[in-house]
Amino acid sequence: LYICNYIIINVNMSKLYFNVVAVLFLFISFSCNPWDKIQTQYTGDKVITAPNWAPSFYKKYIDAAGIPIISSLKAKDEYLRLCRKAILIALKKRVDIHRELVANNAIFVIRAESEVNSDHPDFKNIERSKDKHAGLAGDIFTSTVSLVAEDSSYNQFAQTTIHELTHVVHNIAIRQLEGNKVLREIDDLYKQALDKGYYTRLPYIINDESTQIDEFVAQMAEKFFNFKGTHGNMDSIKNRNDIKLNHIEMYNFLDRYFPVVDIDFNELIK
């Protein structure tokens, strides 16, 4: 996320003075966005030198069919490759969603183990309490940059990748492809989950129901892919089958967008 200062100068010639108004506007635009000249290139499963359009912090690059994945020199190549595989697997059912993410310049950055999130240009102003979060997504209205941190477990890393990918699928692709109707459907599914009692609000998100809903969808997507990690607020839902048994409407929703697959990413990376 980048902050650009625009100065609007109104000149009143009769009074010979300048009225200068400084306006802070948060956005990613062609004038100040370092990602505005993205030209993806096919890399297959090979990590290459980051293209010239990437901010100088980033030195490594791999492509997930039009979605750039980049990192500093400190990140290990296998994490870029694993992020690519997780994205391609998750999006293989819906080419239209993949295409929408490419059109909106969705980007994934990998944080090396020795780095903190604020080392990365798009997250340099992040709250210090979030500096070691394993995954981050940029503001849903201004950025499509997602960050995923290296992890000692490849499965945990892939789980975080799917979580952050779900945020951009939910807030960028589905929102644009299906409009307000799907947003109302998601709201209803969230309320049903609360009513059924298998899901509780995350205690660290206060007075922000929209973020609670975002996290609900991303957490349910993790379980749809049968990842074992937990956030402590839906312990009765351990896998895809539990979603189907407890909340068939949520299962059907996720099944519309994601494939039914069982993958051990610890084995896949070998």
mmCIF file of C-alpha atoms in Angstrom, residues 12-269:
data_model
loop_
_atom_site.group_PDB
_atom_site.id
_atom_site.type_symbol
_atom_site.label_atom_id
_atom_site.label_comp_id
_atom_site.label_asym_id
_atom_site.label_seq_id
_atom_site.Cartn_x
_atom_site.Cartn_y
_atom_site.Cartn_z
ATOM 1 C CA ASN A 12 -7.619 33.401 -7.005
ATOM 2 C CA MET A 13 -6.099 36.113 -9.206
ATOM 3 C CA SER A 14 -8.246 38.905 -7.813
ATOM 4 C CA LYS A 15 -6.999 38.305 -4.288
ATOM 5 C CA LEU A 16 -3.548 37.123 -5.416
ATOM 6 C CA TYR A 17 -3.230 34.214 -3.101
ATOM 7 C CA PHE A 18 -2.814 30.528 -3.354
ATOM 8 C CA ASN A 19 -5.069 28.176 -1.509
ATOM 9 C CA VAL A 20 -3.086 24.980 -1.160
ATOM 10 C CA VAL A 21 -4.908 21.894 0.017
ATOM 11 C CA ALA A 22 -2.917 18.736 0.653
ATOM 12 C CA VAL A 23 -4.992 15.621 0.177
ATOM 13 C CA LEU A 24 -3.779 12.197 1.272
ATOM 14 C CA PHE A 25 -5.249 9.487 -0.895
ATOM 15 C CA LEU A 26 -4.498 5.794 -0.382
ATOM 16 C CA PHE A 27 -4.361 3.907 -3.612
ATOM 17 C CA ILE A 28 -2.380 1.979 -6.187
ATOM 18 C CA SER A 29 -2.394 3.895 -9.453
ATOM 19 C CA PHE A 30 -0.349 4.333 -12.583
ATOM 20 C CA SER A 31 1.388 7.373 -11.106
ATOM 21 C CA CYS A 32 2.746 5.814 -7.933
ATOM 22 C CA ASN A 33 2.202 2.078 -8.058
ATOM 23 C CA PRO A 34 5.427 0.092 -8.545
ATOM 24 C CA TRP A 35 3.378 -2.784 -9.947
ATOM 25 C CA ASP A 36 1.783 -0.823 -12.805
ATOM 26 C CA LYS A 37 4.192 -2.120 -15.444
ATOM 27 C CA ILE A 38 3.786 -5.797 -14.731
ATOM 28 C CA GLN A 39 4.609 -8.020 -17.660
ATOM 29 C CA THR A 40 4.419 -11.617 -16.557
ATOM 30 C CA GLN A 41 6.566 -14.221 -18.208
ATOM 31 C CA TYR A 42 6.165 -17.973 -18.231
ATOM 32 C CA THR A 43 8.731 -19.657 -16.020
ATOM 33 C CA GLY A 44 7.330 -23.119 -15.496
ATOM 34 C CA ASP A 45 8.635 -24.452 -12.183
ATOM 35 C CA LYS A 46 11.916 -22.554 -12.463
ATOM 36 C CA VAL A 47 12.798 -19.597 -10.219
ATOM 37 C CA ILE A 48 14.433 -16.795 -12.198
ATOM 38 C CA THR A 49 15.754 -13.283 -11.580
ATOM 39 C CA ALA A 50 12.963 -10.808 -10.820
ATOM 40 C CA PRO A 51 11.955 -8.640 -13.809
ATOM 41 C CA ASN A 52 12.847 -4.937 -13.948
ATOM 42 C CA TRP A 53 9.290 -3.857 -13.113
ATOM 43 C CA ALA A 54 9.505 -5.339 -9.622
ATOM 44 C CA PRO A 55 10.642 -3.070 -6.750
ATOM 45 C CA SER A 56 14.389 -3.375 -6.186
ATOM 46 C CA PHE A 57 13.857 -5.261 -2.908
ATOM 47 C CA TYR A 58 12.734 -8.313 -4.900
ATOM 48 C CA LYS A 59 15.304 -10.459 -6.674
ATOM 49 C CA LYS A 60 13.517 -13.776 -7.356
ATOM 50 C CA TYR A 61 10.501 -14.520 -9.521
ATOM 51 C CA ILE A 62 8.269 -17.379 -10.607
ATOM 52 C CA ASP A 63 4.997 -17.313 -12.496
ATOM 53 C CA ALA A 64 1.706 -19.076 -11.664
ATOM 54 C CA ALA A 65 0.061 -18.789 -15.083
ATOM 55 C CA GLY A 66 0.050 -14.996 -14.996
ATOM 56 C CA ILE A 67 0.198 -14.465 -11.220
ATOM 57 C CA PRO A 68 3.692 -13.266 -10.209
ATOM 58 C CA ILE A 69 5.354 -14.720 -7.111
ATOM 59 C CA ILE A 70 8.419 -12.800 -5.965
ATOM 60 C CA SER A 71 10.865 -12.608 -3.087
ATOM 61 C CA SER A 72 14.166 -11.186 -1.927
ATOM 62 C CA LEU A 73 17.371 -13.162 -2.318
ATOM 63 C CA LYS A 74 16.912 -14.500 1.223
ATOM 64 C CA ALA A 75 13.853 -16.627 0.437
ATOM 65 C CA LYS A 76 14.409 -20.238 -0.534
ATOM 66 C CA ASP A 77 13.482 -21.266 -4.069
ATOM 67 C CA GLU A 78 11.329 -24.163 -2.910
ATOM 68 C CA TYR A 79 8.894 -21.783 -1.210
ATOM 69 C CA LEU A 80 8.337 -19.845 -4.425
ATOM 70 C CA ARG A 81 7.755 -23.112 -6.263
ATOM 71 C CA LEU A 82 5.413 -24.398 -3.571
ATOM 72 C CA CYS A 83 3.395 -21.175 -3.571
ATOM 73 C CA ARG A 84 3.035 -21.544 -7.345
ATOM 74 C CA LYS A 85 1.843 -25.152 -7.049
ATOM 75 C CA ALA A 86 -0.679 -24.311 -4.325
ATOM 76 C CA ILE A 87 -2.150 -21.452 -6.384
ATOM 77 C CA LEU A 88 -2.406 -23.535 -9.572
ATOM 78 C CA ILE A 89 -4.056 -26.417 -7.718
ATOM 79 C CA ALA A 90 -6.539 -24.151 -5.929
ATOM 80 C CA LEU A 91 -7.580 -22.279 -9.086
ATOM 81 C CA LYS A 92 -7.675 -25.156 -11.569
ATOM 82 C CA LYS A 93 -11.456 -25.542 -11.301
ATOM 83 C CA ARG A 94 -12.257 -21.927 -12.182
ATOM 84 C CA VAL A 95 -10.299 -20.481 -15.084
ATOM 85 C CA ASP A 96 -12.467 -17.358 -14.959
ATOM 86 C CA ILE A 97 -11.384 -16.634 -11.379
ATOM 87 C CA HIS A 98 -7.739 -17.174 -12.299
ATOM 88 C CA ARG A 99 -8.149 -14.820 -15.242
ATOM 89 C CA GLU A 100 -9.773 -12.193 -13.006
ATOM 90 C CA LEU A 101 -6.870 -12.306 -10.556
ATOM 91 C CA VAL A 102 -4.386 -11.899 -13.401
ATOM 92 C CA ALA A 103 -6.352 -8.956 -14.775
ATOM 93 C CA ASN A 104 -6.284 -7.294 -11.349
ATOM 94 C CA ASN A 105 -2.528 -7.795 -10.916
ATOM 95 C CA ALA A 106 -2.735 -10.264 -8.053
ATOM 96 C CA ILE A 107 0.798 -10.740 -6.692
ATOM 97 C CA PHE A 108 2.268 -13.015 -4.027
ATOM 98 C CA VAL A 109 5.434 -12.127 -2.137
ATOM 99 C CA ILE A 110 7.354 -14.645 -0.057
ATOM 100 C CA ARG A 111 8.831 -13.504 3.246
ATOM 101 C CA ALA A 112 12.094 -15.194 4.140
ATOM 102 C CA GLU A 113 12.492 -16.629 7.635
ATOM 103 C CA SER A 114 15.034 -13.938 8.568
ATOM 104 C CA GLU A 115 12.779 -11.081 7.402
ATOM 105 C CA VAL A 116 9.853 -9.266 8.976
ATOM 106 C CA ASN A 117 6.773 -8.139 7.110
ATOM 107 C CA SER A 118 7.699 -4.447 7.213
ATOM 108 C CA ASP A 119 10.863 -5.225 5.232
ATOM 109 C CA HIS A 120 8.584 -5.607 2.225
ATOM 110 C CA PRO A 121 7.603 -2.423 0.352
ATOM 111 C CA ASP A 122 3.840 -2.997 0.376
ATOM 112 C CA PHE A 123 3.825 -3.634 4.119
ATOM 113 C CA LYS A 124 6.451 -1.160 5.331
ATOM 114 C CA ASN A 125 3.900 0.800 7.388
ATOM 115 C CA ILE A 126 2.320 -2.211 9.033
ATOM 116 C CA GLU A 127 1.660 -2.258 12.760
ATOM 117 C CA ARG A 128 4.621 -3.791 14.558
ATOM 118 C CA SER A 129 2.282 -6.272 16.236
ATOM 119 C CA LYS A 130 1.728 -7.788 12.779
ATOM 120 C CA ASP A 131 5.363 -7.796 11.697
ATOM 121 C CA LYS A 132 5.731 -11.564 12.071
ATOM 122 C CA HIS A 133 2.280 -12.659 10.923
ATOM 123 C CA ALA A 134 2.623 -15.655 8.618
ATOM 124 C CA GLY A 135 0.249 -14.215 6.049
ATOM 125 C CA LEU A 136 -1.021 -10.786 5.073
ATOM 126 C CA ALA A 137 -3.248 -9.376 2.386
ATOM 127 C CA GLY A 138 -3.172 -5.790 1.211
ATOM 128 C CA ASP A 139 -6.197 -3.547 1.621
ATOM 129 C CA ILE A 140 -8.964 -5.197 -0.397
ATOM 130 C CA PHE A 141 -9.880 -1.942 -2.165
ATOM 131 C CA THR A 142 -6.389 -0.730 -3.026
ATOM 132 C CA SER A 143 -4.017 -3.659 -3.258
ATOM 133 C CA THR A 144 -3.890 -7.196 -4.555
ATOM 134 C CA VAL A 145 -0.502 -7.956 -2.987
ATOM 135 C CA SER A 146 -0.469 -10.938 -0.601
ATOM 136 C CA LEU A 147 2.421 -11.990 1.638
ATOM 137 C CA VAL A 148 3.211 -15.525 2.796
ATOM 138 C CA ALA A 149 6.040 -16.346 5.202
ATOM 139 C CA GLU A 150 8.363 -19.329 4.973
ATOM 140 C CA ASP A 151 7.506 -22.066 7.454
ATOM 141 C CA SER A 152 9.321 -25.153 8.720
ATOM 142 C CA SER A 153 6.328 -27.190 7.492
ATOM 143 C CA TYR A 154 5.575 -27.115 3.780
ATOM 144 C CA ASN A 155 1.966 -28.045 4.546
ATOM 145 C CA GLN A 156 1.643 -25.091 6.922
ATOM 146 C CA PHE A 157 3.139 -22.782 4.307
ATOM 147 C CA ALA A 158 0.684 -24.101 1.704
ATOM 148 C CA GLN A 159 -2.177 -23.630 4.173
ATOM 149 C CA THR A 160 -1.225 -19.969 4.649
ATOM 150 C CA THR A 161 -0.969 -19.583 0.870
ATOM 151 C CA ILE A 162 -4.490 -20.952 0.411
ATOM 152 C CA HIS A 163 -5.772 -18.690 3.208
ATOM 153 C CA GLU A 164 -4.346 -15.545 1.586
ATOM 154 C CA LEU A 165 -5.369 -16.677 -1.897
ATOM 155 C CA THR A 166 -8.939 -17.116 -0.658
ATOM 156 C CA HIS A 167 -8.974 -13.482 0.475
ATOM 157 C CA VAL A 168 -8.231 -12.213 -3.038
ATOM 158 C CA VAL A 169 -10.557 -14.775 -4.639
ATOM 159 C CA HIS A 170 -13.331 -13.639 -2.279
ATOM 160 C CA ASN A 171 -12.699 -9.890 -2.337
ATOM 161 C CA ILE A 172 -11.452 -9.394 -5.886
ATOM 162 C CA ALA A 173 -12.496 -12.149 -8.296
ATOM 163 C CA ILE A 174 -15.853 -13.316 -6.930
ATOM 164 C CA ARG A 175 -16.891 -9.778 -6.034
ATOM 165 C CA GLN A 176 -16.281 -8.637 -9.610
ATOM 166 C CA LEU A 177 -17.668 -11.717 -11.329
ATOM 167 C CA GLU A 178 -20.847 -12.118 -9.278
ATOM 168 C CA GLY A 179 -21.452 -8.759 -7.583
ATOM 169 C CA ASN A 180 -23.519 -8.033 -4.499
ATOM 170 C CA LYS A 181 -25.560 -11.223 -4.714
ATOM 171 C CA VAL A 182 -22.623 -13.403 -3.722
ATOM 172 C CA LEU A 183 -21.639 -10.990 -0.944
ATOM 173 C CA ARG A 184 -25.106 -11.353 0.557
ATOM 174 C CA GLU A 185 -24.777 -15.133 0.241
ATOM 175 C CA ILE A 186 -21.471 -15.048 2.131
ATOM 176 C CA ASP A 187 -23.000 -12.884 4.854
ATOM 177 C CA ASP A 188 -25.809 -15.423 5.248
ATOM 178 C CA LEU A 189 -23.357 -18.347 5.404
ATOM 179 C CA TYR A 190 -21.367 -16.574 8.111
ATOM 180 C CA LYS A 191 -24.499 -15.953 10.186
ATOM 181 C CA GLN A 192 -25.562 -19.581 9.731
ATOM 182 C CA ALA A 193 -22.154 -20.756 10.983
ATOM 183 C CA LEU A 194 -22.501 -18.600 14.093
ATOM 184 C CA ASP A 195 -26.061 -19.849 14.680
ATOM 185 C CA LYS A 196 -24.997 -23.474 14.270
ATOM 186 C CA GLY A 197 -22.349 -22.888 16.925
ATOM 187 C CA TYR A 198 -19.384 -24.474 15.178
ATOM 188 C CA TYR A 199 -17.748 -21.130 14.420
ATOM 189 C CA THR A 200 -17.023 -18.260 16.808
ATOM 190 C CA ARG A 201 -15.750 -14.765 16.092
ATOM 191 C CA LEU A 202 -12.000 -14.232 16.313
ATOM 192 C CA PRO A 203 -11.352 -12.365 19.590
ATOM 193 C CA TYR A 204 -8.515 -10.228 18.223
ATOM 194 C CA ILE A 205 -10.740 -8.633 15.552
ATOM 195 C CA ILE A 206 -12.824 -6.016 17.339
ATOM 196 C CA ASN A 207 -15.728 -4.020 15.885
ATOM 197 C CA ASP A 208 -15.013 -5.124 12.330
ATOM 198 C CA GLU A 209 -17.597 -7.603 11.125
ATOM 199 C CA SER A 210 -16.448 -7.428 7.502
ATOM 200 C CA THR A 211 -12.978 -8.671 8.501
ATOM 201 C CA GLN A 212 -14.577 -11.403 10.617
ATOM 202 C CA ILE A 213 -16.451 -12.552 7.501
ATOM 203 C CA ASP A 214 -13.266 -12.436 5.394
ATOM 204 C CA GLU A 215 -11.481 -14.622 7.933
ATOM 205 C CA PHE A 216 -14.415 -17.019 8.161
ATOM 206 C CA VAL A 217 -14.323 -17.688 4.409
ATOM 207 C CA ALA A 218 -10.527 -18.118 4.370
ATOM 208 C CA GLN A 219 -10.540 -20.457 7.367
ATOM 209 C CA MET A 220 -13.289 -22.586 5.852
ATOM 210 C CA ALA A 221 -11.305 -22.806 2.612
ATOM 211 C CA GLU A 222 -8.345 -24.175 4.598
ATOM 212 C CA LYS A 223 -10.548 -26.973 5.923
ATOM 213 C CA PHE A 224 -12.016 -27.590 2.469
ATOM 214 C CA PHE A 225 -8.456 -28.476 1.422
ATOM 215 C CA ASN A 226 -8.154 -30.694 4.533
ATOM 216 C CA PHE A 227 -5.356 -28.710 6.174
ATOM 217 C CA LYS A 228 -4.885 -29.658 9.821
ATOM 218 C CA GLY A 229 -3.784 -26.344 11.331
ATOM 219 C CA THR A 230 -6.344 -24.577 13.522
ATOM 220 C CA HIS A 231 -7.138 -21.037 14.610
ATOM 221 C CA GLY A 232 -8.863 -22.188 17.807
ATOM 222 C CA ASN A 233 -12.317 -20.838 16.966
ATOM 223 C CA MET A 234 -13.779 -23.767 14.995
ATOM 224 C CA ASP A 235 -12.241 -26.871 16.541
ATOM 225 C CA SER A 236 -15.184 -29.100 15.625
ATOM 226 C CA ILE A 237 -14.461 -28.530 11.906
ATOM 227 C CA LYS A 238 -11.324 -30.489 11.134
ATOM 228 C CA ASN A 239 -11.691 -31.230 7.422
ATOM 229 C CA ARG A 240 -13.838 -31.038 4.301
ATOM 230 C CA ASN A 241 -16.153 -33.821 5.454
ATOM 231 C CA ASP A 242 -16.901 -31.970 8.697
ATOM 232 C CA ILE A 243 -17.995 -28.945 6.664
ATOM 233 C CA LYS A 244 -20.278 -31.169 4.620
ATOM 234 C CA LEU A 245 -21.827 -32.746 7.721
ATOM 235 C CA ASN A 246 -22.251 -29.537 9.708
ATOM 236 C CA HIS A 247 -22.946 -26.931 7.054
ATOM 237 C CA ILE A 248 -23.837 -28.310 3.636
ATOM 238 C CA GLU A 249 -24.573 -24.821 2.275
ATOM 239 C CA MET A 250 -21.008 -23.722 3.062
ATOM 240 C CA TYR A 251 -19.630 -26.898 1.546
ATOM 241 C CA ASN A 252 -21.574 -26.280 -1.677
ATOM 242 C CA PHE A 253 -20.353 -22.679 -1.773
ATOM 243 C CA LEU A 254 -16.698 -23.690 -1.533
ATOM 244 C CA ASP A 255 -17.238 -26.527 -3.983
ATOM 245 C CA ARG A 256 -18.311 -23.965 -6.591
ATOM 246 C CA TYR A 257 -14.885 -22.353 -6.571
ATOM 247 C CA PHE A 258 -12.295 -24.872 -5.401
ATOM 248 C CA PRO A 259 -11.420 -28.436 -6.454
ATOM 249 C CA VAL A 260 -11.855 -31.408 -4.153
ATOM 250 C CA VAL A 261 -8.253 -32.553 -3.742
ATOM 251 C CA ASP A 262 -6.122 -34.204 -1.080
ATOM 252 C CA ILE A 263 -2.464 -33.230 -1.333
ATOM 253 C CA ASP A 264 0.472 -33.692 1.011
ATOM 254 C CA PHE A 265 2.575 -30.626 0.189
ATOM 255 C CA ASN A 266 5.463 -32.027 2.214
ATOM 256 C CA GLU A 267 5.641 -34.778 -0.404
ATOM 257 C CA LEU A 268 4.779 -32.573 -3.367
ATOM 258 C CA ILE A 269 7.819 -30.355 -2.904
#
